[in-house]
mmCIF file of C-alpha atoms in Angstrom:
data_model
loop_
_atom_site.group_PDB
_atom_site.id
_atom_site.type_symbol
_atom_site.label_atom_id
_atom_site.label_comp_id
_atom_site.label_asym_id
_atom_site.label_seq_id
_atom_site.Cartn_x
_atom_site.Cartn_y
_atom_site.Cartn_z
ATOM 1 C CA MET A 1 -10.288 -13.550 10.117
ATOM 2 C CA SER A 2 -12.358 -13.402 12.810
ATOM 3 C CA GLY A 3 -10.634 -10.812 16.211
ATOM 4 C CA LEU A 4 -8.022 -9.572 13.224
ATOM 5 C CA VAL A 5 -8.428 -5.650 12.761
ATOM 6 C CA VAL A 6 -6.835 -4.561 9.519
ATOM 7 C CA ARG A 7 -6.482 -1.264 7.698
ATOM 8 C CA ILE A 8 -7.127 -0.560 4.320
ATOM 9 C CA ASP A 9 -5.117 2.579 2.875
ATOM 10 C CA PRO A 10 -6.203 3.140 -0.528
ATOM 11 C CA GLY A 11 -3.465 5.889 -2.026
ATOM 12 C CA HIS A 12 -3.569 8.909 -2.720
ATOM 13 C CA GLN A 13 -6.570 11.553 -2.785
ATOM 14 C CA GLU A 14 -8.496 14.117 -4.924
ATOM 15 C CA ASN A 15 -6.211 16.989 -4.444
ATOM 16 C CA GLY A 16 -2.696 16.081 -3.397
ATOM 17 C CA GLN A 17 -0.440 18.439 -1.453
ATOM 18 C CA PRO A 18 2.683 19.093 -0.517
ATOM 19 C CA PHE A 19 4.568 17.497 2.538
ATOM 20 C CA SER A 20 7.271 17.035 4.689
ATOM 21 C CA GLU A 21 7.787 14.155 7.028
ATOM 22 C CA PRO A 22 9.857 11.829 8.908
ATOM 23 C CA VAL A 23 10.446 8.351 6.585
ATOM 24 C CA GLY A 24 9.584 6.283 9.482
ATOM 25 C CA PRO A 25 10.247 5.470 13.469
ATOM 26 C CA GLY A 26 14.537 4.884 13.711
ATOM 27 C CA LEU A 27 15.294 5.822 10.329
ATOM 28 C CA PRO A 28 17.429 8.878 9.009
ATOM 29 C CA GLY A 29 16.195 11.543 6.902
ATOM 30 C CA LYS A 30 12.589 12.914 5.767
ATOM 31 C CA LYS A 31 10.799 12.589 2.386
ATOM 32 C CA THR A 32 9.428 15.550 0.676
ATOM 33 C CA GLY A 33 7.174 16.475 -2.127
ATOM 34 C CA THR A 34 3.501 16.367 -3.413
ATOM 35 C CA THR A 35 0.813 13.264 -3.022
ATOM 36 C CA GLY A 36 0.767 12.959 -6.770
ATOM 37 C CA MET A 37 -0.518 9.807 -8.218
ATOM 38 C CA ALA A 38 -0.546 7.444 -11.737
ATOM 39 C CA GLN A 39 -3.324 8.112 -14.351
ATOM 40 C CA GLY A 40 -4.697 5.182 -16.981
ATOM 41 C CA LYS A 41 -2.550 6.458 -20.352
ATOM 42 C CA VAL A 42 -6.046 4.689 -21.949
ATOM 43 C CA THR A 43 -9.053 5.496 -19.696
ATOM 44 C CA LEU A 44 -7.356 8.968 -18.135
ATOM 45 C CA ARG A 45 -9.228 7.372 -14.474
ATOM 46 C CA LYS A 46 -7.000 8.913 -11.425
ATOM 47 C CA GLU A 47 -4.874 6.286 -9.422
ATOM 48 C CA SER A 48 -6.668 7.753 -6.304
ATOM 49 C CA ILE A 49 -10.389 5.864 -7.313
ATOM 50 C CA VAL A 50 -8.793 3.390 -8.879
ATOM 51 C CA VAL A 51 -7.676 1.978 -5.492
ATOM 52 C CA LEU A 52 -10.652 3.528 -3.239
ATOM 53 C CA GLU A 53 -12.926 0.540 -5.772
ATOM 54 C CA ILE A 54 -10.628 -2.010 -5.313
ATOM 55 C CA ALA A 55 -10.289 -1.135 -1.196
ATOM 56 C CA PHE A 56 -14.276 -1.094 -1.122
ATOM 57 C CA ARG A 57 -13.877 -4.634 -2.740
ATOM 58 C CA LEU A 58 -11.007 -5.848 -0.556
ATOM 59 C CA ARG A 59 -12.723 -4.785 2.863
ATOM 60 C CA ASP A 60 -16.364 -6.350 1.974
ATOM 61 C CA VAL A 61 -14.682 -9.486 0.808
ATOM 62 C CA LEU A 62 -12.420 -9.691 4.284
ATOM 63 C CA GLU A 63 -15.343 -8.079 6.175
ATOM 64 C CA ALA A 64 -17.293 -10.987 4.985
ATOM 65 C CA GLN A 65 -14.477 -13.491 6.051
ATOM 66 C CA GLY A 66 -14.578 -12.143 10.134
ATOM 67 C CA ALA A 67 -12.293 -9.250 9.840
ATOM 68 C CA THR A 68 -12.874 -5.739 11.197
ATOM 69 C CA VAL A 69 -11.741 -3.230 8.437
ATOM 70 C CA ILE A 70 -10.755 -0.250 8.929
ATOM 71 C CA MET A 71 -10.015 2.355 5.972
ATOM 72 C CA THR A 72 -7.764 5.098 5.789
ATOM 73 C CA ARG A 73 -10.512 6.939 3.430
ATOM 74 C CA GLU A 74 -13.331 6.740 1.748
ATOM 75 C CA ARG A 75 -14.034 9.789 -0.314
ATOM 76 C CA GLN A 76 -12.121 11.068 -2.364
ATOM 77 C CA ASP A 77 -11.928 14.622 -0.472
ATOM 78 C CA ILE A 78 -9.856 13.332 2.418
ATOM 79 C CA PHE A 79 -6.419 14.177 2.888
ATOM 80 C CA HIS A 80 -4.124 12.243 5.072
ATOM 81 C CA THR A 81 -0.042 12.522 5.282
ATOM 82 C CA ASN A 82 1.311 8.880 4.975
ATOM 83 C CA LEU A 83 2.428 9.523 8.529
ATOM 84 C CA GLU A 84 -1.384 10.042 9.919
ATOM 85 C CA ARG A 85 -2.367 7.320 7.340
ATOM 86 C CA CYS A 86 -0.122 4.580 9.569
ATOM 87 C CA GLN A 87 -0.993 6.704 13.115
ATOM 88 C CA ILE A 88 -4.737 5.987 12.828
ATOM 89 C CA ALA A 89 -3.682 2.432 11.574
ATOM 90 C CA GLU A 90 -2.143 1.753 15.503
ATOM 91 C CA ASP A 91 -4.687 3.422 16.877
ATOM 92 C CA ALA A 92 -7.226 1.004 15.893
ATOM 93 C CA GLY A 93 -4.796 -1.851 16.748
ATOM 94 C CA ALA A 94 -4.543 -2.964 13.206
ATOM 95 C CA PHE A 95 -2.792 -6.576 12.641
ATOM 96 C CA ILE A 96 -1.965 -5.150 9.299
ATOM 97 C CA MET A 97 -1.704 -1.922 6.999
ATOM 98 C CA LEU A 98 -2.513 -2.545 2.938
ATOM 99 C CA ARG A 99 -1.438 0.264 1.385
ATOM 100 C CA LEU A 100 -3.192 0.091 -2.163
ATOM 101 C CA HIS A 101 -0.836 1.657 -4.985
ATOM 102 C CA CYS A 102 -1.682 1.612 -8.918
ATOM 103 C CA ASP A 103 1.756 2.523 -10.478
ATOM 104 C CA THR A 104 2.096 3.393 -13.989
ATOM 105 C CA ARG A 105 5.181 2.592 -16.779
ATOM 106 C CA GLU A 106 6.453 3.253 -19.692
ATOM 107 C CA ASN A 107 6.052 -0.152 -21.710
ATOM 108 C CA SER A 108 2.234 -0.686 -21.362
ATOM 109 C CA LYS A 109 3.227 -4.382 -21.724
ATOM 110 C CA LYS A 110 5.042 -4.141 -18.858
ATOM 111 C CA GLN A 111 2.507 -5.788 -15.780
ATOM 112 C CA GLY A 112 2.692 -6.559 -12.326
ATOM 113 C CA LEU A 113 2.613 -6.806 -8.755
ATOM 114 C CA SER A 114 4.679 -4.936 -6.707
ATOM 115 C CA LEU A 115 4.969 -5.500 -2.566
ATOM 116 C CA TYR A 116 7.040 -3.196 -0.508
ATOM 117 C CA MET A 117 8.344 -3.864 2.934
ATOM 118 C CA PRO A 118 10.836 -1.662 5.540
ATOM 119 C CA LEU A 119 14.601 -2.517 5.428
ATOM 120 C CA ASN A 120 16.564 -2.027 8.424
ATOM 121 C CA SER A 121 13.805 0.016 11.131
ATOM 122 C CA ASP A 122 13.151 -1.024 14.452
ATOM 123 C CA TYR A 123 9.594 -1.662 13.654
ATOM 124 C CA ALA A 124 10.673 -4.142 11.021
ATOM 125 C CA LYS A 125 13.525 -5.920 13.493
ATOM 126 C CA ALA A 126 10.413 -6.144 15.435
ATOM 127 C CA VAL A 127 8.684 -8.387 13.310
ATOM 128 C CA ALA A 128 11.167 -10.466 12.099
ATOM 129 C CA GLY A 129 15.167 -10.429 10.716
ATOM 130 C CA LYS A 130 15.789 -9.577 7.094
ATOM 131 C CA GLU A 131 15.373 -12.917 5.371
ATOM 132 C CA GLU A 132 12.092 -13.753 7.398
ATOM 133 C CA TYR A 133 10.376 -10.366 6.940
ATOM 134 C CA ARG A 134 11.731 -11.222 3.200
ATOM 135 C CA GLN A 135 10.056 -14.304 2.990
ATOM 136 C CA MET A 136 7.066 -13.374 4.836
ATOM 137 C CA GLY A 137 6.221 -10.701 1.917
ATOM 138 C CA GLN A 138 7.313 -13.393 -0.824
ATOM 139 C CA ILE A 139 4.229 -15.329 0.577
ATOM 140 C CA MET A 140 2.190 -12.928 0.274
ATOM 141 C CA LEU A 141 2.810 -11.543 -2.897
ATOM 142 C CA ASP A 142 2.538 -15.536 -4.527
ATOM 143 C CA CYS A 143 -1.154 -15.525 -2.769
ATOM 144 C CA THR A 144 -1.846 -11.843 -4.314
ATOM 145 C CA LYS A 145 -0.716 -13.028 -8.164
ATOM 146 C CA VAL A 146 -2.403 -16.561 -7.944
ATOM 147 C CA SER A 147 -5.603 -15.455 -6.684
ATOM 148 C CA ALA A 148 -5.265 -12.185 -9.454
ATOM 149 C CA GLY A 149 -4.213 -15.047 -11.779
ATOM 150 C CA TYR A 150 -0.974 -14.119 -12.568
ATOM 151 C CA ALA A 151 2.098 -16.784 -12.700
ATOM 152 C CA LEU A 152 4.473 -16.810 -10.254
ATOM 153 C CA ASP A 153 7.117 -15.874 -11.422
ATOM 154 C CA ILE A 154 9.543 -12.869 -11.551
ATOM 155 C CA SER A 155 8.448 -11.763 -14.282
ATOM 156 C CA THR A 156 4.957 -10.581 -12.476
ATOM 157 C CA GLY A 157 5.873 -9.149 -9.391
ATOM 158 C CA THR A 158 9.151 -9.437 -7.360
ATOM 159 C CA VAL A 159 9.253 -7.941 -3.281
ATOM 160 C CA HIS A 160 10.955 -4.671 -2.514
ATOM 161 C CA GLN A 161 12.725 -3.758 0.454
ATOM 162 C CA SER A 162 13.824 -0.151 1.467
ATOM 163 C CA ASP A 163 13.640 2.441 3.881
ATOM 164 C CA GLN A 164 13.118 4.938 1.656
ATOM 165 C CA PHE A 165 9.125 4.048 1.829
ATOM 166 C CA ILE A 166 7.404 5.500 4.604
#
């Protein structure tokens, strides 16, 4: 991984703030809301803390393999909008940006991984066609599943292509 710049974006932060920003370059519409987050039902640990801990571990692994890692945040009290997070990756010349989140579900027995990627944006089209993009996402998701000890099965996670995520 020598020479690659990887952007790790641990989702959320200590205090959510209201936001309104474009969905993405070349896409119509805006996303509005607050930067709320999941919380463990048993542990009561906030998502922003859990993903920050995961980000530190991931950073160490990637750096040990020769990558240059740029973090969106290394503390809880940092606030960035979604577009600011993307701009940090762009300014660093990142090869890839990994946004880390932990979602909750009503059914605590249902577990798995999700990989979200753009569908019709100009920037996605500049990388690859829809099907090739989806295949790249599936490869990344499958490798992550294997590393996490999950079976390569649809019940353990899926790739989602949408233009509704910044």
